[in-house]
Amino acid sequence: MLELKPVDRGNWEEALLLKVKKEQEHFVPSVAVSLAKVYIKPDGEDVEYLPFAIYAEGMMVGFIMHAFEEQNDNMYWINGFLIDEKHQGKGYGKRAMIEMISWIEERFPHSRETRLTVHQENQRAAVLYKRLGYLPTGDVYDGEIVYKRERIQ
């Protein structure tokens, strides 16, 4: 069983210990940087950030964050997504993405799409996202390729 639980005062220190393989570090921000965004709001005051720890069979295996502007129907982002190096290759990434997409669509029924960015060298992530219905938009944000997935009605 895989589940998403909010990162809070009970699990934030464990979340900070999550890390990707050395060669993947430039693909994704650390959990600390992602958690800092919750407070700093680098994308503007209207953007809300919701960080989640990814648990499999009761063990924290990764991190994923949802960022959104509720007044818009196309500003629902998934970012800061990582599976800890010790737990990669077990299907947790795909399952966590499916869970996050479902969570967003249930919580925000007016959302038309979800978006994310992919480092252009991160081919494994690009393949996963394409399998889940994400396609490149042609836009670039902060040096990364923007992908979007239309909501399936």
Short mmCIF file of C-alpha atoms in Angstrom, two decimals, residues 20-104:
data_model
loop_
_atom_site.label_atom_id
_atom_site.label_comp_id
_atom_site.label_asym_id
_atom_site.label_seq_id
_atom_site.Cartn_x
_atom_site.Cartn_y
_atom_site.Cartn_z
CA VAL A 20 18.41 10.78 -4.57
CA LYS A 21 21.46 9.17 -6.15
CA LYS A 22 24.45 11.46 -6.56
CA GLU A 23 24.04 11.64 -10.34
CA GLN A 24 20.38 12.71 -9.92
CA GLU A 25 20.98 15.60 -7.51
CA HIS A 26 20.85 18.28 -10.22
CA PHE A 27 17.46 16.99 -11.43
CA VAL A 28 15.42 17.79 -8.31
CA PRO A 29 15.64 20.16 -5.35
CA SER A 30 16.39 18.72 -1.93
CA VAL A 31 13.49 18.24 0.46
CA ALA A 32 14.87 21.15 2.51
CA VAL A 33 14.65 23.49 -0.49
CA SER A 34 11.12 22.29 -1.29
CA LEU A 35 9.99 22.81 2.31
CA ALA A 36 11.51 26.31 2.31
CA LYS A 37 9.24 27.21 -0.63
CA VAL A 38 6.21 26.67 1.61
CA TYR A 39 7.29 29.64 3.72
CA ILE A 40 9.20 31.78 1.21
CA LYS A 41 6.62 31.48 -1.63
CA PRO A 42 9.09 32.16 -4.46
CA ASP A 43 6.36 31.94 -7.11
CA GLY A 44 4.20 34.63 -5.49
CA GLU A 45 1.83 35.18 -2.60
CA ASP A 46 -1.08 33.47 -4.36
CA VAL A 47 0.74 30.15 -4.77
CA GLU A 48 0.11 27.58 -2.04
CA TYR A 49 2.50 24.69 -1.47
CA LEU A 50 1.45 21.37 0.03
CA PRO A 51 4.34 19.00 0.80
CA PHE A 52 3.73 15.27 1.19
CA ALA A 53 5.85 12.35 2.32
CA ILE A 54 5.37 9.18 0.29
CA TYR A 55 4.92 6.05 2.41
CA ALA A 56 5.01 2.43 1.27
CA GLU A 57 4.03 -0.22 3.80
CA GLY A 58 4.43 2.39 6.56
CA MET A 59 7.97 3.42 5.55
CA MET A 60 8.80 6.87 4.16
CA VAL A 61 10.22 6.32 0.68
CA GLY A 62 9.90 9.70 -1.01
CA PHE A 63 8.62 13.23 -1.21
CA ILE A 64 6.25 15.09 -3.51
CA MET A 65 4.80 18.59 -3.38
CA HIS A 66 1.74 20.16 -4.90
CA ALA A 67 1.77 23.87 -5.73
CA PHE A 68 -1.35 25.66 -6.90
CA GLU A 69 -3.21 28.91 -7.44
CA GLU A 70 -6.75 28.04 -6.52
CA GLN A 71 -8.39 30.84 -8.49
CA ASN A 72 -7.03 29.37 -11.75
CA ASP A 73 -8.04 26.16 -13.46
CA ASN A 74 -4.64 25.44 -15.01
CA MET A 75 -2.15 26.21 -12.22
CA TYR A 76 -1.92 22.83 -10.49
CA TRP A 77 1.70 21.73 -10.31
CA ILE A 78 3.57 18.71 -9.03
CA ASN A 79 7.11 19.52 -7.98
CA GLY A 80 9.96 18.54 -5.70
CA PHE A 81 9.19 14.89 -6.49
CA LEU A 82 11.76 12.32 -5.49
CA ILE A 83 12.08 8.71 -4.43
CA ASP A 84 14.87 8.03 -1.96
CA GLU A 85 17.89 6.34 -3.52
CA LYS A 86 17.34 3.19 -1.40
CA HIS A 87 13.80 2.76 -2.72
CA GLN A 88 14.14 3.54 -6.43
CA GLY A 89 13.21 0.93 -9.02
CA LYS A 90 10.34 -0.53 -7.00
CA GLY A 91 7.45 1.23 -8.78
CA TYR A 92 6.90 3.77 -6.00
CA GLY A 93 7.41 6.72 -8.34
CA LYS A 94 4.62 5.73 -10.71
CA ARG A 95 2.27 4.84 -7.87
CA ALA A 96 3.01 8.12 -6.06
CA MET A 97 2.33 10.15 -9.21
CA ILE A 98 -0.99 8.38 -9.78
CA GLU A 99 -1.93 9.03 -6.15
CA MET A 100 -0.96 12.71 -6.38
CA ILE A 101 -2.88 13.24 -9.63
CA SER A 102 -5.97 11.60 -8.09
CA TRP A 103 -5.63 13.69 -4.93
CA ILE A 104 -5.43 16.94 -6.93
#
